[in-house]
PDB file of C-alpha atoms in Angstrom:
ATOM      1  CA  MET H   1    -174.189 -41.352 -25.068  1.00  0.00           C
ATOM      2  CA  ALA H   2    -170.733 -39.786 -25.081  1.00  0.00           C
ATOM      3  CA  ARG H   3    -170.410 -36.003 -25.119  1.00  0.00           C
ATOM      4  CA  PRO H   4    -168.694 -35.943 -28.566  1.00  0.00           C
ATOM      5  CA  ILE H   5    -171.982 -36.961 -30.158  1.00  0.00           C
ATOM      6  CA  ILE H   6    -173.557 -33.776 -28.837  1.00  0.00           C
ATOM      7  CA  PHE H   7    -170.944 -31.595 -30.503  1.00  0.00           C
ATOM      8  CA  ALA H   8    -170.946 -33.593 -33.735  1.00  0.00           C
ATOM      9  CA  ALA H   9    -174.712 -33.462 -33.896  1.00  0.00           C
ATOM     10  CA  LEU H  10    -174.619 -29.765 -33.128  1.00  0.00           C
ATOM     11  CA  ALA H  11    -172.295 -29.147 -36.055  1.00  0.00           C
ATOM     12  CA  VAL H  12    -174.625 -31.004 -38.410  1.00  0.00           C
ATOM     13  CA  ILE H  13    -177.768 -29.344 -37.148  1.00  0.00           C
ATOM     14  CA  THR H  14    -176.349 -25.815 -37.127  1.00  0.00           C
ATOM     15  CA  GLY H  15    -174.491 -25.900 -40.419  1.00  0.00           C
ATOM     16  CA  PHE H  16    -171.086 -25.752 -38.757  1.00  0.00           C
ATOM     17  CA  ALA H  17    -171.785 -22.538 -36.867  1.00  0.00           C
ATOM     18  CA  SER H  18    -169.345 -21.588 -34.153  1.00  0.00           C
ATOM     19  CA  PHE H  19    -170.267 -23.343 -30.917  1.00  0.00           C
ATOM     20  CA  SER H  20    -169.647 -20.153 -28.930  1.00  0.00           C
ATOM     21  CA  ALA H  21    -172.249 -18.370 -31.071  1.00  0.00           C
ATOM     22  CA  LEU H  22    -175.003 -20.875 -30.282  1.00  0.00           C
ATOM     23  CA  ALA H  23    -177.746 -19.936 -27.884  1.00  0.00           C
ATOM     24  CA  ALA H  24    -178.447 -23.443 -26.653  1.00  0.00           C
ATOM     25  CA  GLU H  25    -176.625 -26.759 -26.705  1.00  0.00           C
ATOM     26  CA  PRO H  26    -178.613 -29.867 -27.528  1.00  0.00           C
ATOM     27  CA  LYS H  27    -180.246 -31.534 -24.585  1.00  0.00           C
ATOM     28  CA  ALA H  28    -180.159 -35.325 -24.389  1.00  0.00           C
ATOM     29  CA  VAL H  29    -183.696 -36.555 -23.767  1.00  0.00           C
ATOM     30  CA  ALA H  30    -183.459 -40.339 -24.144  1.00  0.00           C
ATOM     31  CA  THR H  31    -181.300 -43.286 -25.117  1.00  0.00           C
ATOM     32  CA  TYR H  32    -182.686 -46.364 -26.846  1.00  0.00           C
ATOM     33  CA  LYS H  33    -180.030 -49.083 -27.062  1.00  0.00           C
ATOM     34  CA  ASP H  34    -177.458 -47.719 -29.568  1.00  0.00           C
ATOM     35  CA  TRP H  35    -179.335 -44.508 -30.456  1.00  0.00           C
ATOM     36  CA  SER H  36    -179.759 -41.289 -28.470  1.00  0.00           C
ATOM     37  CA  VAL H  37    -182.307 -38.496 -28.925  1.00  0.00           C
ATOM     38  CA  PHE H  38    -181.517 -34.800 -28.560  1.00  0.00           C
ATOM     39  CA  VAL H  39    -183.502 -31.564 -28.790  1.00  0.00           C
ATOM     40  CA  ARG H  40    -182.309 -28.012 -29.263  1.00  0.00           C
ATOM     41  CA  ASP H  41    -183.945 -24.616 -29.554  1.00  0.00           C
ATOM     42  CA  ALA H  42    -182.768 -22.729 -32.617  1.00  0.00           C
ATOM     43  CA  GLY H  43    -183.991 -19.180 -32.946  1.00  0.00           C
ATOM     44  CA  GLY H  44    -187.676 -19.876 -32.454  1.00  0.00           C
ATOM     45  CA  ASP H  45    -187.585 -23.329 -34.009  1.00  0.00           C
ATOM     46  CA  LYS H  46    -186.985 -26.647 -32.307  1.00  0.00           C
ATOM     47  CA  ILE H  47    -184.630 -29.243 -33.762  1.00  0.00           C
ATOM     48  CA  CYS H  48    -184.950 -32.885 -32.718  1.00  0.00           C
ATOM     49  CA  PHE H  49    -182.572 -35.630 -33.779  1.00  0.00           C
ATOM     50  CA  ALA H  50    -181.556 -39.220 -33.176  1.00  0.00           C
ATOM     51  CA  ALA H  51    -177.855 -40.085 -33.404  1.00  0.00           C
ATOM     52  CA  THR H  52    -175.572 -43.097 -33.230  1.00  0.00           C
ATOM     53  CA  GLU H  53    -171.824 -43.549 -33.475  1.00  0.00           C
ATOM     54  CA  ALA H  54    -170.147 -45.981 -35.875  1.00  0.00           C
ATOM     55  CA  LYS H  55    -169.583 -49.327 -34.132  1.00  0.00           C
ATOM     56  CA  ASP H  56    -166.880 -50.402 -36.560  1.00  0.00           C
ATOM     57  CA  LYS H  57    -164.463 -48.291 -38.613  1.00  0.00           C
ATOM     58  CA  SER H  58    -162.059 -49.564 -41.231  1.00  0.00           C
ATOM     59  CA  PRO H  59    -159.312 -49.514 -42.175  1.00  0.00           C
ATOM     60  CA  LYS H  60    -158.098 -49.639 -38.595  1.00  0.00           C
ATOM     61  CA  SER H  61    -154.774 -48.016 -39.579  1.00  0.00           C
ATOM     62  CA  VAL H  62    -156.247 -44.525 -40.217  1.00  0.00           C
ATOM     63  CA  ASN H  63    -157.656 -41.821 -37.953  1.00  0.00           C
ATOM     64  CA  HIS H  64    -161.349 -41.520 -38.815  1.00  0.00           C
ATOM     65  CA  GLY H  65    -162.221 -39.028 -36.112  1.00  0.00           C
ATOM     66  CA  ASP H  66    -165.773 -39.204 -34.840  1.00  0.00           C
ATOM     67  CA  VAL H  67    -168.238 -40.831 -37.250  1.00  0.00           C
ATOM     68  CA  PHE H  68    -171.967 -40.450 -36.627  1.00  0.00           C
ATOM     69  CA  PHE H  69    -175.264 -41.065 -38.340  1.00  0.00           C
ATOM     70  CA  LEU H  70    -178.161 -38.744 -37.555  1.00  0.00           C
ATOM     71  CA  VAL H  71    -181.829 -38.446 -38.406  1.00  0.00           C
ATOM     72  CA  SER H  72    -183.102 -34.890 -37.848  1.00  0.00           C
ATOM     73  CA  SER H  73    -186.457 -33.125 -37.826  1.00  0.00           C
ATOM     74  CA  TRP H  74    -187.404 -29.483 -37.341  1.00  0.00           C
ATOM     75  CA  LYS H  75    -190.632 -28.606 -35.543  1.00  0.00           C
ATOM     76  CA  SER H  76    -191.318 -25.975 -38.235  1.00  0.00           C
ATOM     77  CA  GLY H  77    -191.292 -28.726 -40.853  1.00  0.00           C
ATOM     78  CA  ALA H  78    -188.163 -27.379 -42.597  1.00  0.00           C
ATOM     79  CA  ALA H  79    -186.971 -31.005 -42.558  1.00  0.00           C
ATOM     80  CA  THR H  80    -188.582 -34.219 -41.388  1.00  0.00           C
ATOM     81  CA  ALA H  81    -186.632 -37.418 -40.684  1.00  0.00           C
ATOM     82  CA  GLN H  82    -183.603 -36.211 -42.661  1.00  0.00           C
ATOM     83  CA  PRO H  83    -180.793 -38.808 -42.507  1.00  0.00           C
ATOM     84  CA  SER H  84    -177.154 -37.718 -42.645  1.00  0.00           C
ATOM     85  CA  LEU H  85    -173.665 -39.081 -42.133  1.00  0.00           C
ATOM     86  CA  MET H  86    -170.996 -37.033 -40.397  1.00  0.00           C
ATOM     87  CA  THR H  87    -167.334 -38.007 -40.522  1.00  0.00           C
ATOM     88  CA  GLY H  88    -164.236 -36.652 -38.817  1.00  0.00           C
ATOM     89  CA  TYR H  89    -162.676 -35.769 -42.185  1.00  0.00           C
ATOM     90  CA  ALA H  90    -163.575 -34.172 -45.522  1.00  0.00           C
ATOM     91  CA  LEU H  91    -165.309 -36.555 -47.918  1.00  0.00           C
ATOM     92  CA  ASN H  92    -164.591 -36.948 -51.623  1.00  0.00           C
ATOM     93  CA  THR H  93    -167.540 -36.175 -53.887  1.00  0.00           C
ATOM     94  CA  LYS H  94    -166.616 -39.024 -56.273  1.00  0.00           C
ATOM     95  CA  PRO H  95    -167.071 -41.840 -55.797  1.00  0.00           C
ATOM     96  CA  GLU H  96    -170.167 -40.956 -53.822  1.00  0.00           C
ATOM     97  CA  PRO H  97    -170.588 -42.469 -50.374  1.00  0.00           C
ATOM     98  CA  THR H  98    -172.758 -45.586 -50.496  1.00  0.00           C
ATOM     99  CA  LEU H  99    -175.086 -46.685 -47.731  1.00  0.00           C
ATOM    100  CA  ARG H 100    -176.579 -50.176 -47.385  1.00  0.00           C
ATOM    101  CA  VAL H 101    -179.264 -51.621 -45.152  1.00  0.00           C
ATOM    102  CA  GLY H 102    -179.722 -55.292 -45.941  1.00  0.00           C
ATOM    103  CA  SER H 103    -179.826 -55.609 -49.729  1.00  0.00           C
ATOM    104  CA  ASP H 104    -181.058 -52.023 -50.224  1.00  0.00           C
ATOM    105  CA  LYS H 105    -178.526 -49.417 -51.380  1.00  0.00           C
ATOM    106  CA  TRP H 106    -178.383 -45.603 -51.547  1.00  0.00           C
ATOM    107  CA  LYS H 107    -175.886 -43.155 -53.037  1.00  0.00           C
ATOM    108  CA  MET H 108    -175.233 -40.043 -50.998  1.00  0.00           C
ATOM    109  CA  TYR H 109    -173.998 -36.604 -51.969  1.00  0.00           C
ATOM    110  CA  THR H 110    -171.352 -34.863 -49.891  1.00  0.00           C
ATOM    111  CA  SER H 111    -170.767 -31.456 -48.397  1.00  0.00           C
ATOM    112  CA  GLU H 112    -167.348 -31.331 -46.720  1.00  0.00           C
ATOM    113  CA  ASN H 113    -167.587 -33.910 -43.916  1.00  0.00           C
ATOM    114  CA  GLU H 114    -171.308 -34.665 -44.284  1.00  0.00           C
ATOM    115  CA  ALA H 115    -173.282 -36.857 -46.647  1.00  0.00           C
ATOM    116  CA  PHE H 116    -176.995 -36.754 -47.427  1.00  0.00           C
ATOM    117  CA  ILE H 117    -179.629 -38.575 -49.471  1.00  0.00           C
ATOM    118  CA  GLU H 118    -180.692 -36.592 -52.561  1.00  0.00           C
ATOM    119  CA  SER H 119    -184.506 -36.852 -52.454  1.00  0.00           C
ATOM    120  CA  THR H 120    -187.099 -36.902 -49.719  1.00  0.00           C
ATOM    121  CA  ASP H 121    -188.631 -40.057 -51.242  1.00  0.00           C
ATOM    122  CA  GLU H 122    -185.291 -41.844 -50.915  1.00  0.00           C
ATOM    123  CA  GLU H 123    -184.856 -40.449 -47.383  1.00  0.00           C
ATOM    124  CA  GLY H 124    -188.184 -42.037 -46.476  1.00  0.00           C
ATOM    125  CA  ARG H 125    -187.203 -45.340 -48.067  1.00  0.00           C
ATOM    126  CA  LEU H 126    -183.943 -45.302 -46.079  1.00  0.00           C
ATOM    127  CA  VAL H 127    -185.676 -44.532 -42.777  1.00  0.00           C
ATOM    128  CA  ARG H 128    -188.166 -47.368 -43.374  1.00  0.00           C
ATOM    129  CA  ALA H 129    -185.283 -49.752 -44.109  1.00  0.00           C
ATOM    130  CA  MET H 130    -183.447 -48.584 -40.975  1.00  0.00           C
ATOM    131  CA  ARG H 131    -186.497 -49.459 -38.868  1.00  0.00           C
ATOM    132  CA  ARG H 132    -186.456 -53.023 -40.282  1.00  0.00           C
ATOM    133  CA  GLY H 133    -182.690 -53.578 -40.374  1.00  0.00           C
ATOM    134  CA  ALA H 134    -180.083 -54.786 -37.891  1.00  0.00           C
ATOM    135  CA  ASP H 135    -177.200 -52.642 -39.094  1.00  0.00           C
ATOM    136  CA  MET H 136    -176.276 -50.080 -41.691  1.00  0.00           C
ATOM    137  CA  ARG H 137    -173.043 -50.107 -43.706  1.00  0.00           C
ATOM    138  CA  VAL H 138    -171.452 -47.035 -45.232  1.00  0.00           C
ATOM    139  CA  SER H 139    -168.562 -46.859 -47.696  1.00  0.00           C
ATOM    140  CA  ALA H 140    -166.902 -43.518 -48.422  1.00  0.00           C
ATOM    141  CA  VAL H 141    -163.626 -42.067 -49.681  1.00  0.00           C
ATOM    142  CA  SER H 142    -161.772 -39.252 -47.953  1.00  0.00           C
ATOM    143  CA  GLN H 143    -160.444 -36.263 -49.890  1.00  0.00           C
ATOM    144  CA  ARG H 144    -157.000 -37.833 -49.394  1.00  0.00           C
ATOM    145  CA  GLY H 145    -158.237 -40.882 -51.313  1.00  0.00           C
ATOM    146  CA  THR H 146    -158.585 -43.324 -48.406  1.00  0.00           C
ATOM    147  CA  ALA H 147    -161.448 -45.791 -48.846  1.00  0.00           C
ATOM    148  CA  THR H 148    -163.343 -46.145 -45.562  1.00  0.00           C
ATOM    149  CA  ASN H 149    -166.112 -48.401 -44.293  1.00  0.00           C
ATOM    150  CA  TYR H 150    -168.413 -48.063 -41.298  1.00  0.00           C
ATOM    151  CA  VAL H 151    -171.009 -50.155 -39.539  1.00  0.00           C
ATOM    152  CA  MET H 152    -173.786 -48.469 -37.557  1.00  0.00           C
ATOM    153  CA  SER H 153    -176.061 -50.480 -35.308  1.00  0.00           C
ATOM    154  CA  LEU H 154    -179.779 -49.996 -35.861  1.00  0.00           C
ATOM    155  CA  ARG H 155    -180.677 -51.377 -32.417  1.00  0.00           C
ATOM    156  CA  GLY H 156    -183.070 -48.862 -30.878  1.00  0.00           C
ATOM    157  CA  VAL H 157    -183.520 -46.727 -34.004  1.00  0.00           C
ATOM    158  CA  SER H 158    -187.310 -47.215 -34.220  1.00  0.00           C
ATOM    159  CA  ALA H 159    -187.888 -46.078 -30.640  1.00  0.00           C
ATOM    160  CA  ALA H 160    -185.470 -43.171 -31.129  1.00  0.00           C
ATOM    161  CA  LEU H 161    -187.206 -42.033 -34.329  1.00  0.00           C
ATOM    162  CA  ASP H 162    -190.607 -42.307 -32.659  1.00  0.00           C
ATOM    163  CA  ARG H 163    -189.324 -40.101 -29.814  1.00  0.00           C
ATOM    164  CA  VAL H 164    -187.909 -37.561 -32.289  1.00  0.00           C
ATOM    165  CA  ALA H 165    -191.341 -37.363 -33.944  1.00  0.00           C
ATOM    166  CA  ARG H 166    -193.056 -36.829 -30.553  1.00  0.00           C
ATOM    167  CA  GLU H 167    -190.533 -34.184 -29.476  1.00  0.00           C
ATOM    168  CA  CYS H 168    -190.921 -32.130 -32.677  1.00  0.00           C
ATOM    169  CA  ARG H 169    -194.693 -32.230 -33.172  1.00  0.00           C
TER     170      ARG H 169
END
């Protein structure tokens, strides 16, 4: 997968810490179709995550920056299979970003350029739907008021999530 995914994933996993302050960059361990798996040591803990880049971005007339979807787990158990969206711009809090897999729908809450699912039960429901689905669609609004839409492929997500689980046992 392209190098930008490493840095985007790093920003999500480290809470936007300065890259120069990090002890270790993520290491790519596998690619499964449209998803890649990374691991990183973080101060005595190990972080494992699967990531994919948006296959389609609209409207085409705006600069979206890099747009990724990640599913992260910490070996310590601080988080397990935590889905998140990362955009190349600050997200509006209202309306909330909406994520769809098939006919299932989730609202997300935002923190600057990231969006998350509110509860662990809903995170689990999303991950199960991702394993069954063909693609995932996300609608969001930038802080400038631009409505955006993304399509993420789910090809390879099951194998990637299985590898994340093995890496962070």
